PDB file of C-alpha atoms in Angstrom:
ATOM      1  CA  MET A   1      87.707 109.766  95.005  1.00  0.00           C
ATOM      2  CA  SER A   2      90.367 112.189  94.059  1.00  0.00           C
ATOM      3  CA  GLU A   3      93.494 112.330  91.724  1.00  0.00           C
ATOM      4  CA  PRO A   4      96.495 110.002  92.612  1.00  0.00           C
ATOM      5  CA  GLY A   5      98.654 112.148  94.918  1.00  0.00           C
ATOM      6  CA  GLY A   6      95.940 114.999  95.370  1.00  0.00           C
ATOM      7  CA  VAL A   7      96.285 116.821  98.700  1.00  0.00           C
ATOM      8  CA  ARG A   8      93.536 119.261  99.459  1.00  0.00           C
ATOM      9  CA  VAL A   9      94.537 122.831 100.755  1.00  0.00           C
ATOM     10  CA  PRO A  10      92.499 126.022 101.711  1.00  0.00           C
ATOM     11  CA  GLY A  11      90.996 128.043  99.157  1.00  0.00           C
ATOM     12  CA  GLY A  12      89.463 125.240  96.809  1.00  0.00           C
ATOM     13  CA  VAL A  13      92.591 124.044  95.842  1.00  0.00           C
ATOM     14  CA  ARG A  14      94.167 120.686  95.200  1.00  0.00           C
ATOM     15  CA  VAL A  15      97.989 119.905  95.140  1.00  0.00           C
ATOM     16  CA  LEU A  16      98.651 117.073  92.698  1.00  0.00           C
ATOM     17  CA  THR A  17     101.887 115.493  93.058  1.00  0.00           C
ATOM     18  CA  ALA A  18     103.995 114.149  90.302  1.00  0.00           C
ATOM     19  CA  ALA A  19     105.056 110.974  92.800  1.00  0.00           C
ATOM     20  CA  GLY A  20     101.496 110.007  92.961  1.00  0.00           C
ATOM     21  CA  ARG A  21     100.874 109.450  89.381  1.00  0.00           C
ATOM     22  CA  VAL A  22     100.879 106.077  87.617  1.00  0.00           C
ATOM     23  CA  ALA A  23     101.901 105.605  84.094  1.00  0.00           C
ATOM     24  CA  ARG A  24      99.277 103.793  82.002  1.00  0.00           C
ATOM     25  CA  PRO A  25      99.342 102.547  78.391  1.00  0.00           C
ATOM     26  CA  TRP A  26      97.654 104.758  75.567  1.00  0.00           C
ATOM     27  CA  LEU A  27      94.300 103.742  74.334  1.00  0.00           C
ATOM     28  CA  ASN A  28      96.239 102.390  71.377  1.00  0.00           C
ATOM     29  CA  GLY A  29      99.019 100.845  73.333  1.00  0.00           C
ATOM     30  CA  ASP A  30     101.810 102.670  71.345  1.00  0.00           C
ATOM     31  CA  GLY A  31     102.656 104.820  74.471  1.00  0.00           C
ATOM     32  CA  VAL A  32     102.295 105.638  78.205  1.00  0.00           C
ATOM     33  CA  THR A  33     100.590 108.687  79.684  1.00  0.00           C
ATOM     34  CA  SER A  34     100.371 109.729  83.565  1.00  0.00           C
ATOM     35  CA  GLU A  35      97.249 111.467  84.340  1.00  0.00           C
ATOM     36  CA  VAL A  36      97.476 114.871  86.000  1.00  0.00           C
ATOM     37  CA  ALA A  37      93.854 115.657  86.637  1.00  0.00           C
ATOM     38  CA  ALA A  38      90.405 114.794  85.216  1.00  0.00           C
ATOM     39  CA  ARG A  39      86.676 115.326  85.485  1.00  0.00           C
ATOM     40  CA  PRO A  40      84.600 113.669  86.130  1.00  0.00           C
ATOM     41  CA  LEU A  41      86.483 111.616  88.526  1.00  0.00           C
ATOM     42  CA  GLY A  42      86.056 107.847  88.505  1.00  0.00           C
ATOM     43  CA  GLY A  43      84.428 105.813  86.242  1.00  0.00           C
ATOM     44  CA  ASP A  44      85.635 105.038  82.430  1.00  0.00           C
ATOM     45  CA  PRO A  45      89.098 106.665  82.121  1.00  0.00           C
ATOM     46  CA  ALA A  46      88.231 107.156  78.297  1.00  0.00           C
ATOM     47  CA  ALA A  47      84.607 108.923  79.271  1.00  0.00           C
ATOM     48  CA  PHE A  48      85.945 112.083  80.794  1.00  0.00           C
ATOM     49  CA  ASP A  49      84.696 115.634  80.052  1.00  0.00           C
ATOM     50  CA  TRP A  50      88.325 116.851  80.418  1.00  0.00           C
ATOM     51  CA  ARG A  51      91.767 115.447  80.983  1.00  0.00           C
ATOM     52  CA  LEU A  52      95.042 116.887  81.644  1.00  0.00           C
ATOM     53  CA  SER A  53      98.056 114.265  81.339  1.00  0.00           C
ATOM     54  CA  ILE A  54     101.594 113.924  80.812  1.00  0.00           C
ATOM     55  CA  ALA A  55     102.682 111.439  77.994  1.00  0.00           C
ATOM     56  CA  THR A  56     106.175 109.892  77.371  1.00  0.00           C
ATOM     57  CA  ILE A  57     106.783 109.367  73.478  1.00  0.00           C
ATOM     58  CA  ALA A  58     109.569 106.900  72.984  1.00  0.00           C
ATOM     59  CA  GLY A  59     109.540 106.471  69.159  1.00  0.00           C
ATOM     60  CA  ASP A  60     107.343 106.957  65.877  1.00  0.00           C
ATOM     61  CA  ASN A  61     103.962 106.257  66.962  1.00  0.00           C
ATOM     62  CA  PRO A  62     100.290 107.205  65.849  1.00  0.00           C
ATOM     63  CA  PHE A  63      98.431 108.943  68.635  1.00  0.00           C
ATOM     64  CA  SER A  64      95.181 107.494  69.793  1.00  0.00           C
ATOM     65  CA  GLY A  65      91.916 108.320  68.372  1.00  0.00           C
ATOM     66  CA  TYR A  66      89.478 110.219  70.526  1.00  0.00           C
ATOM     67  CA  PRO A  67      86.172 111.099  68.548  1.00  0.00           C
ATOM     68  CA  GLY A  68      84.218 113.911  69.584  1.00  0.00           C
ATOM     69  CA  VAL A  69      87.751 115.388  71.798  1.00  0.00           C
ATOM     70  CA  ASP A  70      89.795 118.585  71.119  1.00  0.00           C
ATOM     71  CA  ARG A  71      93.160 118.200  72.141  1.00  0.00           C
ATOM     72  CA  LEU A  72      95.942 120.517  72.934  1.00  0.00           C
ATOM     73  CA  LEU A  73      99.725 119.086  72.867  1.00  0.00           C
ATOM     74  CA  MET A  74     102.662 120.921  74.365  1.00  0.00           C
ATOM     75  CA  PRO A  75     106.241 119.267  74.355  1.00  0.00           C
ATOM     76  CA  LEU A  76     107.919 119.699  77.695  1.00  0.00           C
ATOM     77  CA  SER A  77     111.507 118.380  76.552  1.00  0.00           C
ATOM     78  CA  PRO A  78     114.116 120.632  75.144  1.00  0.00           C
ATOM     79  CA  GLN A  79     114.136 118.932  71.708  1.00  0.00           C
ATOM     80  CA  GLY A  80     110.571 119.606  71.301  1.00  0.00           C
ATOM     81  CA  LEU A  81     108.518 117.232  68.823  1.00  0.00           C
ATOM     82  CA  ASP A  82     107.959 116.550  65.537  1.00  0.00           C
ATOM     83  CA  LEU A  83     104.795 115.352  64.144  1.00  0.00           C
ATOM     84  CA  LEU A  84     102.673 114.238  61.196  1.00  0.00           C
ATOM     85  CA  ASP A  85      99.395 116.014  61.373  1.00  0.00           C
ATOM     86  CA  GLY A  86      97.163 114.732  58.562  1.00  0.00           C
ATOM     87  CA  GLY A  87     100.311 113.680  56.799  1.00  0.00           C
ATOM     88  CA  THR A  88     101.763 117.292  56.910  1.00  0.00           C
ATOM     89  CA  PRO A  89     105.266 117.607  59.096  1.00  0.00           C
ATOM     90  CA  LEU A  90     105.224 119.773  62.009  1.00  0.00           C
ATOM     91  CA  HIS A  91     107.935 120.615  64.367  1.00  0.00           C
ATOM     92  CA  LEU A  92     106.654 121.976  67.739  1.00  0.00           C
ATOM     93  CA  GLY A  93     109.346 123.790  69.918  1.00  0.00           C
ATOM     94  CA  GLN A  94     109.656 123.379  73.779  1.00  0.00           C
ATOM     95  CA  PHE A  95     106.464 124.598  75.233  1.00  0.00           C
ATOM     96  CA  ASP A  96     104.944 125.580  71.875  1.00  0.00           C
ATOM     97  CA  VAL A  97     101.149 124.418  71.655  1.00  0.00           C
ATOM     98  CA  HIS A  98      99.487 122.552  69.036  1.00  0.00           C
ATOM     99  CA  GLY A  99      95.671 122.094  68.656  1.00  0.00           C
ATOM    100  CA  PHE A 100      94.159 119.374  66.760  1.00  0.00           C
ATOM    101  CA  ALA A 101      90.749 117.051  66.779  1.00  0.00           C
ATOM    102  CA  GLY A 102      91.003 113.747  68.515  1.00  0.00           C
ATOM    103  CA  GLU A 103      89.758 112.253  65.169  1.00  0.00           C
ATOM    104  CA  ASP A 104      93.009 113.642  63.174  1.00  0.00           C
ATOM    105  CA  ASP A 105      95.405 111.329  62.112  1.00  0.00           C
ATOM    106  CA  VAL A 106      98.406 112.548  64.216  1.00  0.00           C
ATOM    107  CA  ALA A 107     101.616 110.702  64.909  1.00  0.00           C
ATOM    108  CA  SER A 108     105.178 111.614  66.267  1.00  0.00           C
ATOM    109  CA  PHE A 109     108.323 110.916  63.975  1.00  0.00           C
ATOM    110  CA  GLY A 110     111.884 111.293  63.884  1.00  0.00           C
ATOM    111  CA  VAL A 111     111.847 110.700  67.744  1.00  0.00           C
ATOM    112  CA  THR A 112     115.562 109.605  68.556  1.00  0.00           C
ATOM    113  CA  GLU A 113     115.227 109.975  72.752  1.00  0.00           C
ATOM    114  CA  PRO A 114     112.106 109.872  74.772  1.00  0.00           C
ATOM    115  CA  THR A 115     110.124 113.000  75.211  1.00  0.00           C
ATOM    116  CA  LEU A 116     107.615 114.580  77.737  1.00  0.00           C
ATOM    117  CA  ASP A 117     104.485 115.859  76.475  1.00  0.00           C
ATOM    118  CA  LEU A 118     101.699 117.808  78.273  1.00  0.00           C
ATOM    119  CA  ASN A 119      98.162 117.015  76.818  1.00  0.00           C
ATOM    120  CA  LEU A 120      94.772 118.693  77.369  1.00  0.00           C
ATOM    121  CA  MET A 121      91.667 117.166  76.094  1.00  0.00           C
ATOM    122  CA  THR A 122      88.106 118.387  76.265  1.00  0.00           C
ATOM    123  CA  ARG A 123      84.878 116.885  75.061  1.00  0.00           C
ATOM    124  CA  ARG A 124      83.570 118.837  72.502  1.00  0.00           C
ATOM    125  CA  GLY A 125      80.093 120.286  73.218  1.00  0.00           C
ATOM    126  CA  ARG A 126      80.689 119.935  76.935  1.00  0.00           C
ATOM    127  CA  CYS A 127      83.807 122.227  77.519  1.00  0.00           C
ATOM    128  CA  THR A 128      86.340 124.057  75.834  1.00  0.00           C
ATOM    129  CA  GLY A 129      89.839 124.615  76.996  1.00  0.00           C
ATOM    130  CA  SER A 130      93.000 126.760  76.422  1.00  0.00           C
ATOM    131  CA  LEU A 131      96.823 125.715  77.334  1.00  0.00           C
ATOM    132  CA  ARG A 132      99.837 128.022  77.713  1.00  0.00           C
ATOM    133  CA  SER A 133     103.218 128.588  79.261  1.00  0.00           C
ATOM    134  CA  VAL A 134     103.468 131.409  81.709  1.00  0.00           C
ATOM    135  CA  ASP A 135     107.024 132.892  83.071  1.00  0.00           C
ATOM    136  CA  PHE A 136     106.635 134.804  86.411  1.00  0.00           C
ATOM    137  CA  SER A 137     108.706 135.903  89.417  1.00  0.00           C
ATOM    138  CA  GLY A 138     107.414 136.884  92.835  1.00  0.00           C
ATOM    139  CA  LEU A 139     103.663 136.529  93.736  1.00  0.00           C
ATOM    140  CA  TRP A 140     100.991 135.517  91.427  1.00  0.00           C
ATOM    141  CA  THR A 141      97.224 134.901  92.350  1.00  0.00           C
ATOM    142  CA  VAL A 142      95.359 132.637  90.103  1.00  0.00           C
ATOM    143  CA  GLU A 143      91.263 131.999  90.342  1.00  0.00           C
ATOM    144  CA  ALA A 144      88.874 129.787  88.810  1.00  0.00           C
ATOM    145  CA  GLY A 145      85.852 131.560  87.846  1.00  0.00           C
ATOM    146  CA  GLU A 146      82.100 130.420  87.247  1.00  0.00           C
ATOM    147  CA  GLY A 147      82.047 127.378  85.390  1.00  0.00           C
ATOM    148  CA  GLU A 148      85.804 126.935  85.260  1.00  0.00           C
ATOM    149  CA  ASP A 149      88.641 124.667  86.285  1.00  0.00           C
ATOM    150  CA  VAL A 150      92.196 125.705  86.215  1.00  0.00           C
ATOM    151  CA  ALA A 151      95.566 123.649  86.524  1.00  0.00           C
ATOM    152  CA  LEU A 152      99.093 124.711  86.541  1.00  0.00           C
ATOM    153  CA  VAL A 153     102.079 122.336  86.150  1.00  0.00           C
ATOM    154  CA  VAL A 154     105.119 123.188  87.233  1.00  0.00           C
ATOM    155  CA  LEU A 155     107.894 123.023  84.371  1.00  0.00           C
ATOM    156  CA  ALA A 156     110.810 124.894  85.603  1.00  0.00           C
ATOM    157  CA  GLY A 157     112.182 127.023  88.477  1.00  0.00           C
ATOM    158  CA  SER A 158     110.849 127.121  91.940  1.00  0.00           C
ATOM    159  CA  LEU A 159     107.619 127.475  93.051  1.00  0.00           C
ATOM    160  CA  SER A 160     105.653 127.636  96.639  1.00  0.00           C
ATOM    161  CA  LEU A 161     102.182 127.496  97.725  1.00  0.00           C
ATOM    162  CA  GLY A 162     101.894 128.614 101.333  1.00  0.00           C
ATOM    163  CA  GLU A 163     104.504 126.429 103.120  1.00  0.00           C
ATOM    164  CA  ARG A 164     104.519 123.610 100.518  1.00  0.00           C
ATOM    165  CA  THR A 165     107.300 123.478  97.668  1.00  0.00           C
ATOM    166  CA  LEU A 166     106.083 122.345  94.750  1.00  0.00           C
ATOM    167  CA  PRO A 167     109.054 120.457  92.300  1.00  0.00           C
ATOM    168  CA  ALA A 168     108.854 120.168  88.710  1.00  0.00           C
ATOM    169  CA  LEU A 169     105.988 118.419  87.199  1.00  0.00           C
ATOM    170  CA  ASP A 170     103.897 118.868  90.583  1.00  0.00           C
ATOM    171  CA  ALA A 171     100.416 120.578  89.689  1.00  0.00           C
ATOM    172  CA  VAL A 172      97.941 122.631  91.289  1.00  0.00           C
ATOM    173  CA  LEU A 173      94.124 122.213  90.559  1.00  0.00           C
ATOM    174  CA  LEU A 174      91.521 125.089  91.018  1.00  0.00           C
ATOM    175  CA  GLU A 175      88.025 124.013  90.825  1.00  0.00           C
ATOM    176  CA  GLN A 176      85.276 126.742  90.464  1.00  0.00           C
ATOM    177  CA  GLY A 177      85.568 129.749  92.874  1.00  0.00           C
ATOM    178  CA  GLY A 178      89.145 128.289  93.927  1.00  0.00           C
ATOM    179  CA  ARG A 179      92.096 130.823  94.364  1.00  0.00           C
ATOM    180  CA  ALA A 180      95.622 130.444  94.814  1.00  0.00           C
ATOM    181  CA  THR A 181      98.700 132.874  95.414  1.00  0.00           C
ATOM    182  CA  LEU A 182     101.947 131.205  94.411  1.00  0.00           C
ATOM    183  CA  GLU A 183     105.367 132.621  95.018  1.00  0.00           C
ATOM    184  CA  GLY A 184     108.706 132.098  93.376  1.00  0.00           C
ATOM    185  CA  THR A 185     110.309 132.168  90.004  1.00  0.00           C
ATOM    186  CA  ALA A 186     109.346 129.736  87.570  1.00  0.00           C
ATOM    187  CA  ARG A 187     107.614 128.609  84.469  1.00  0.00           C
ATOM    188  CA  VAL A 188     104.419 126.906  84.529  1.00  0.00           C
ATOM    189  CA  ALA A 189     101.873 125.482  82.174  1.00  0.00           C
ATOM    190  CA  LEU A 190      98.307 126.995  82.591  1.00  0.00           C
ATOM    191  CA  ALA A 191      95.346 125.143  81.359  1.00  0.00           C
ATOM    192  CA  ARG A 192      92.215 126.532  81.792  1.00  0.00           C
ATOM    193  CA  VAL A 193      88.720 124.678  80.964  1.00  0.00           C
ATOM    194  CA  ALA A 194      85.251 126.384  80.719  1.00  0.00           C
ATOM    195  CA  ARG A 195      82.240 124.405  81.163  1.00  0.00           C
ATOM    196  CA  LEU A 196      79.443 124.924  78.539  1.00  0.00           C
ATOM    197  CA  ARG A 197      75.870 125.224  79.580  1.00  0.00           C
ATOM    198  CA  ARG A 198      73.868 122.098  78.724  1.00  0.00           C
TER     199      ARG A 198
END
Protein backbone atom coordinates (compact mmCIF):
# COMPACT_ATOMS: atom_id res chain seq x y z
CA MET A 1 0.00 0.00 0.00
CA SER A 2 1.27 3.52 -0.80
CA GLU A 3 0.18 7.13 -0.55
CA PRO A 4 -2.42 8.31 -3.07
CA GLY A 5 -0.60 9.53 -6.16
CA GLY A 6 2.69 8.00 -5.01
CA VAL A 7 5.28 7.14 -7.66
CA ARG A 8 8.54 5.47 -6.66
CA VAL A 9 11.71 6.83 -8.28
CA PRO A 10 15.35 5.73 -7.81
CA GLY A 11 17.18 6.61 -4.61
CA GLY A 12 14.59 5.54 -2.03
CA VAL A 13 12.31 8.40 -3.06
CA ARG A 14 8.58 8.71 -3.71
CA VAL A 15 6.92 11.50 -5.67
CA LEU A 16 3.49 12.25 -4.19
CA THR A 17 1.26 14.15 -6.60
CA ALA A 18 -1.33 16.65 -5.43
CA ALA A 19 -3.70 15.34 -8.10
CA GLY A 20 -3.78 11.93 -6.40
CA ARG A 21 -4.97 13.19 -3.01
CA VAL A 22 -8.48 12.84 -1.63
CA ALA A 23 -10.00 15.46 0.69
CA ARG A 24 -11.51 13.93 3.83
CA PRO A 25 -13.41 15.46 6.77
CA TRP A 26 -11.50 16.49 9.88
CA LEU A 27 -11.78 14.20 12.87
CA ASN A 28 -14.31 16.66 14.36
CA GLY A 29 -16.12 17.20 11.04
CA ASP A 30 -15.48 20.97 11.00
CA GLY A 31 -13.09 21.08 8.02
CA VAL A 32 -11.40 18.97 5.35
CA THR A 33 -7.84 17.75 4.90
CA SER A 34 -5.82 15.97 2.22
CA GLU A 35 -3.14 13.58 3.43
CA VAL A 36 0.27 14.05 1.82
CA ALA A 37 2.03 11.18 3.61
CA ALA A 38 1.82 9.19 6.84
CA ARG A 39 3.51 6.31 8.62
CA PRO A 40 2.67 3.55 9.17
CA LEU A 41 0.69 3.03 5.96
CA GLY A 42 -2.81 1.59 6.14
CA GLY A 43 -4.98 0.84 9.13
CA ASP A 44 -6.75 3.43 11.27
CA PRO A 45 -5.99 6.90 9.82
CA ALA A 46 -5.95 8.33 13.36
CA ALA A 47 -3.33 5.79 14.58
CA PHE A 48 -0.34 7.30 12.75
CA ASP A 49 3.20 7.70 14.07
CA TRP A 50 3.44 10.81 11.91
CA ARG A 51 1.25 12.49 9.35
CA LEU A 52 1.71 15.38 6.91
CA SER A 53 -1.44 16.89 5.43
CA ILE A 54 -2.88 20.00 3.81
CA ALA A 55 -6.09 21.36 5.34
CA THR A 56 -8.62 23.76 3.89
CA ILE A 57 -9.96 26.13 6.55
CA ALA A 58 -13.09 27.89 5.32
CA GLY A 59 -14.39 29.46 8.53
CA ASP A 60 -14.01 29.88 12.26
CA ASN A 61 -13.63 26.33 13.54
CA PRO A 62 -12.09 24.46 16.46
CA PHE A 63 -9.24 22.15 15.50
CA SER A 64 -9.70 18.42 16.06
CA GLY A 65 -8.26 17.07 19.30
CA TYR A 66 -5.30 14.68 18.98
CA PRO A 67 -4.22 13.56 22.47
CA GLY A 68 -0.59 12.42 22.58
CA VAL A 69 0.30 14.20 19.34
CA ASP A 70 2.52 17.24 18.74
CA ARG A 71 1.47 19.52 15.89
CA LEU A 72 3.22 22.02 13.62
CA LEU A 73 1.08 24.30 11.45
CA MET A 74 2.20 26.40 8.46
CA PRO A 75 -0.28 28.68 6.62
CA LEU A 76 0.21 28.46 2.86
CA SER A 77 -2.20 31.19 1.71
CA PRO A 78 -1.00 34.82 1.37
CA GLN A 79 -3.36 36.09 4.07
CA GLY A 80 -1.92 33.75 6.67
CA LEU A 81 -4.17 32.55 9.49
CA ASP A 82 -5.54 33.92 12.75
CA LEU A 83 -5.75 31.44 15.62
CA LEU A 84 -7.02 31.31 19.15
CA ASP A 85 -4.56 29.14 21.08
CA GLY A 86 -5.89 28.55 24.58
CA GLY A 87 -7.96 31.71 24.16
CA THR A 88 -4.95 33.83 23.16
CA PRO A 89 -5.17 35.44 19.68
CA LEU A 90 -2.25 34.78 17.37
CA HIS A 91 -1.61 35.82 13.76
CA LEU A 92 0.51 33.54 11.59
CA GLY A 93 1.88 35.02 8.38
CA GLN A 94 2.27 32.96 5.23
CA PHE A 95 4.87 30.20 5.81
CA ASP A 96 5.20 30.97 9.54
CA VAL A 97 5.19 27.85 11.75
CA HIS A 98 3.30 27.44 15.02
CA GLY A 99 3.67 24.42 17.28
CA PHE A 100 1.11 23.18 19.80
CA ALA A 101 0.00 20.00 21.52
CA GLY A 102 -2.87 18.00 20.08
CA GLU A 103 -4.66 18.33 23.43
CA ASP A 104 -4.62 22.14 23.27
CA ASP A 105 -7.76 24.17 22.62
CA VAL A 106 -6.95 25.78 19.25
CA ALA A 107 -9.36 27.34 16.74
CA SER A 108 -9.26 29.48 13.63
CA PHE A 109 -11.04 32.84 13.78
CA GLY A 110 -11.67 35.84 11.55
CA VAL A 111 -11.52 33.65 8.43
CA THR A 112 -13.14 35.51 5.53
CA GLU A 113 -11.92 33.31 2.68
CA PRO A 114 -10.68 29.71 2.52
CA THR A 115 -7.03 29.15 3.42
CA LEU A 116 -4.65 26.24 2.89
CA ASP A 117 -2.49 25.11 5.79
CA LEU A 118 0.23 22.48 6.02
CA ASN A 119 0.14 20.30 9.13
CA LEU A 120 2.81 17.98 10.51
CA MET A 121 1.66 15.74 13.36
CA THR A 122 3.99 13.43 15.29
CA ARG A 123 3.05 10.85 17.91
CA ARG A 124 4.67 11.84 21.20
CA GLY A 125 7.17 9.23 22.40
CA ARG A 126 7.47 7.65 18.93
CA CYS A 127 8.96 10.45 16.84
CA THR A 128 9.73 14.15 16.74
CA GLY A 129 9.34 16.56 13.85
CA SER A 130 10.41 19.89 12.42
CA LEU A 131 8.84 22.04 9.71
CA ARG A 132 10.17 25.10 7.90
CA SER A 133 10.08 26.81 4.51
CA VAL A 134 13.18 26.94 2.33
CA ASP A 135 13.99 29.10 -0.70
CA PHE A 136 16.60 27.76 -3.09
CA SER A 137 17.87 28.19 -6.62
CA GLY A 138 20.00 25.76 -8.58
CA LEU A 139 20.77 22.24 -7.35
CA TRP A 140 19.85 21.00 -3.88
CA THR A 141 20.59 17.51 -2.58
CA VAL A 142 18.42 16.31 0.29
CA GLU A 143 19.04 13.17 2.32
CA ALA A 144 17.13 11.25 4.98
CA GLY A 145 19.45 10.11 7.75
CA GLU A 146 19.27 7.03 9.94
CA GLY A 147 15.85 6.69 11.53
CA GLU A 148 14.56 9.70 9.62
CA ASP A 149 11.84 10.46 7.07
CA VAL A 150 11.98 13.69 5.05
CA ALA A 151 9.15 15.25 3.04
CA LEU A 152 9.28 18.29 0.78
CA VAL A 153 6.18 20.06 -0.52
CA VAL A 154 6.50 22.50 -3.44
CA LEU A 155 4.96 25.82 -2.40
CA ALA A 156 5.97 28.14 -5.25
CA GLY A 157 8.27 28.24 -8.24
CA SER A 158 9.52 25.49 -10.52
CA LEU A 159 11.14 22.28 -9.33
CA SER A 160 12.33 19.14 -11.07
CA LEU A 161 13.51 15.73 -9.92
CA GLY A 162 15.32 14.07 -12.79
CA GLU A 163 13.01 14.32 -15.79
CA ARG A 164 9.94 14.83 -13.62
CA THR A 165 8.57 18.36 -13.12
CA LEU A 166 6.85 19.00 -9.80
CA PRO A 167 4.06 21.60 -9.79
CA ALA A 168 2.81 23.42 -6.70
CA LEU A 169 1.70 21.15 -3.83
CA ASP A 170 3.35 18.05 -5.27
CA ALA A 171 5.63 16.43 -2.69
CA VAL A 172 8.74 14.27 -2.44
CA LEU A 173 9.14 11.70 0.35
CA LEU A 174 12.52 10.28 1.35
CA GLU A 175 12.62 7.43 3.84
CA GLN A 176 15.70 6.37 5.81
CA GLY A 177 18.74 6.48 3.52
CA GLY A 178 16.82 8.15 0.69
CA ARG A 179 18.57 10.81 -1.36
CA ALA A 180 17.21 13.23 -3.96
CA THR A 181 18.79 15.99 -6.03
CA LEU A 182 16.31 18.71 -6.91
CA GLU A 183 16.78 21.46 -9.47
CA GLY A 184 15.05 24.78 -10.04
CA THR A 185 14.08 27.98 -8.30
CA ALA A 186 11.43 27.32 -5.70
CA ARG A 187 10.11 27.68 -2.20
CA VAL A 188 9.42 24.38 -0.48
CA ALA A 189 8.19 23.23 2.89
CA LEU A 190 10.74 20.89 4.47
CA ALA A 191 9.44 18.43 7.07
CA ARG A 192 11.82 16.13 8.94
CA VAL A 193 10.65 13.33 11.23
CA ALA A 194 13.05 11.44 13.49
CA ARG A 195 11.90 8.10 14.87
CA LEU A 196 12.68 7.59 18.55
CA ARG A 197 14.24 4.34 19.71
CA ARG A 198 11.87 2.22 21.79
